[in-house]
Amino acid sequence: MELPTGDWIWALAIAALLTGAAVSVIVLAAVGSIRRSVNEGGARHAQQMRRLAETVAALKAQQQAAEGRIQTLTEANRKLAEDVAALNERLRDADSAPRITGTARLLH
């Protein structure tokens, strides 16, 4: 059997090389497109995470301010309750004290 020789072998080799090159270009373009999409998605996620972190920080600051106001109001309420209790005690003492009438009352 004789080995095939001729121009068709060279044509076949060139066609195989061109096909390989075309497939390589297509694969590289697809990988580049996928990589770009992944990078854009990552950038969007990073931006969303930054916005969420800013929102959490703002909410935490609002919560701390509200806790401060609550503490102030609680303290004011406690003082008011003490004042009311003291007034009630003075009123009870005044109610239980003997009443002074007449001129002695004016001096009192």
CSV table of C-alpha atoms in Angstrom, one decimal:
chain,number,residue,atom,x,y,z
A,1,MET,CA,0.0,0.0,0.0
A,2,GLU,CA,1.3,3.3,-1.0
A,3,LEU,CA,1.3,6.3,1.4
A,4,PRO,CA,-1.0,9.1,0.2
A,5,THR,CA,0.9,12.1,-1.0
A,6,GLY,CA,-0.4,15.2,-2.6
A,7,ASP,CA,-1.9,18.5,-2.1
A,8,TRP,CA,-5.1,17.3,-0.4
A,9,ILE,CA,-3.1,16.3,2.7
A,10,TRP,CA,-1.8,19.9,3.0
A,11,ALA,CA,-5.3,21.2,2.4
A,12,LEU,CA,-6.6,18.9,5.2
A,13,ALA,CA,-3.8,20.0,7.6
A,14,ILE,CA,-4.5,23.7,6.9
A,15,ALA,CA,-8.3,23.2,7.4
A,16,ALA,CA,-7.7,21.5,10.7
A,17,LEU,CA,-5.4,24.3,11.9
A,18,LEU,CA,-7.9,27.0,10.8
A,19,THR,CA,-10.8,25.1,12.5
A,20,GLY,CA,-8.7,24.8,15.7
A,21,ALA,CA,-7.9,28.5,15.6
A,22,ALA,CA,-11.6,29.4,15.0
A,23,VAL,CA,-12.7,27.2,18.0
A,24,SER,CA,-10.0,28.8,20.2
A,25,VAL,CA,-11.1,32.3,19.3
A,26,ILE,CA,-14.8,31.4,20.0
A,27,VAL,CA,-13.9,29.8,23.3
A,28,LEU,CA,-11.7,32.8,24.3
A,29,ALA,CA,-14.5,35.2,23.4
A,30,ALA,CA,-17.0,33.1,25.5
A,31,VAL,CA,-14.7,33.0,28.5
A,32,GLY,CA,-14.1,36.7,28.2
A,33,SER,CA,-17.8,37.4,28.1
A,34,ILE,CA,-18.5,35.1,31.1
A,35,ARG,CA,-15.7,36.7,33.0
A,36,ARG,CA,-17.0,40.2,32.3
A,37,SER,CA,-20.5,39.2,33.4
A,38,VAL,CA,-19.1,37.7,36.6
A,39,ASN,CA,-17.1,40.8,37.3
A,40,GLU,CA,-20.1,43.1,36.7
A,41,GLY,CA,-22.2,40.9,39.0
A,42,GLY,CA,-19.5,41.1,41.7
A,43,ALA,CA,-19.3,44.8,41.4
A,44,ARG,CA,-23.1,45.1,41.7
A,45,HIS,CA,-23.1,42.9,44.8
A,46,ALA,CA,-20.2,44.8,46.3
A,47,GLN,CA,-22.2,48.1,45.8
A,48,GLN,CA,-25.3,46.5,47.4
A,49,MET,CA,-23.3,45.4,50.3
A,50,ARG,CA,-21.8,48.9,50.8
A,51,ARG,CA,-25.4,50.4,50.7
A,52,LEU,CA,-26.6,47.8,53.2
A,53,ALA,CA,-23.6,48.5,55.5
A,54,GLU,CA,-24.4,52.2,55.3
A,55,THR,CA,-28.1,51.5,56.1
A,56,VAL,CA,-27.2,49.3,59.0
A,57,ALA,CA,-24.8,52.0,60.4
A,58,ALA,CA,-27.5,54.7,60.0
A,59,LEU,CA,-30.1,52.4,61.8
A,60,LYS,CA,-27.6,51.6,64.5
A,61,ALA,CA,-27.0,55.4,65.1
A,62,GLN,CA,-30.8,56.0,65.2
A,63,GLN,CA,-31.2,53.1,67.6
A,64,GLN,CA,-28.5,54.5,69.9
A,65,ALA,CA,-30.1,58.0,69.8
A,66,ALA,CA,-33.5,56.5,70.6
A,67,GLU,CA,-32.0,54.5,73.5
A,68,GLY,CA,-30.5,57.8,74.8
A,69,ARG,CA,-33.8,59.5,74.6
A,70,ILE,CA,-35.5,56.6,76.3
A,71,GLN,CA,-33.0,56.7,79.1
A,72,THR,CA,-33.5,60.4,79.5
A,73,LEU,CA,-37.3,60.0,79.6
A,74,THR,CA,-37.0,57.1,82.0
A,75,GLU,CA,-34.9,59.2,84.4
A,76,ALA,CA,-37.3,62.1,84.1
A,77,ASN,CA,-40.2,59.7,84.8
A,78,ARG,CA,-38.4,58.3,87.9
A,79,LYS,CA,-37.8,61.9,89.2
A,80,LEU,CA,-41.4,62.8,88.5
A,81,ALA,CA,-42.6,59.7,90.3
A,82,GLU,CA,-40.4,60.6,93.3
A,83,ASP,CA,-41.8,64.1,93.3
A,84,VAL,CA,-45.4,62.8,93.2
A,85,ALA,CA,-44.7,60.4,96.0
A,86,ALA,CA,-43.2,63.2,98.1
A,87,LEU,CA,-46.3,65.4,97.4
A,88,ASN,CA,-48.6,62.6,98.3
A,89,GLU,CA,-46.7,62.1,101.6
A,90,ARG,CA,-46.9,65.8,102.4
A,91,LEU,CA,-50.6,65.7,101.6
A,92,ARG,CA,-51.2,62.7,103.9
A,93,ASP,CA,-49.2,64.4,106.6
A,94,ALA,CA,-51.2,67.6,106.1
A,95,ASP,CA,-54.4,65.6,106.2
A,96,SER,CA,-53.5,63.8,109.4
A,97,ALA,CA,-52.2,66.9,111.2
A,98,PRO,CA,-54.6,68.6,113.6
A,99,ARG,CA,-56.3,71.7,112.1
A,100,ILE,CA,-55.5,75.0,113.6
A,101,THR,CA,-58.3,77.5,113.4
A,102,GLY,CA,-58.6,81.1,114.3
A,103,THR,CA,-55.8,83.5,114.9
A,104,ALA,CA,-53.2,80.7,115.5
A,105,ARG,CA,-53.8,79.5,112.0
A,106,LEU,CA,-52.9,82.9,110.6
A,107,LEU,CA,-49.6,82.9,112.5
A,108,HIS,CA,-48.8,79.4,111.3
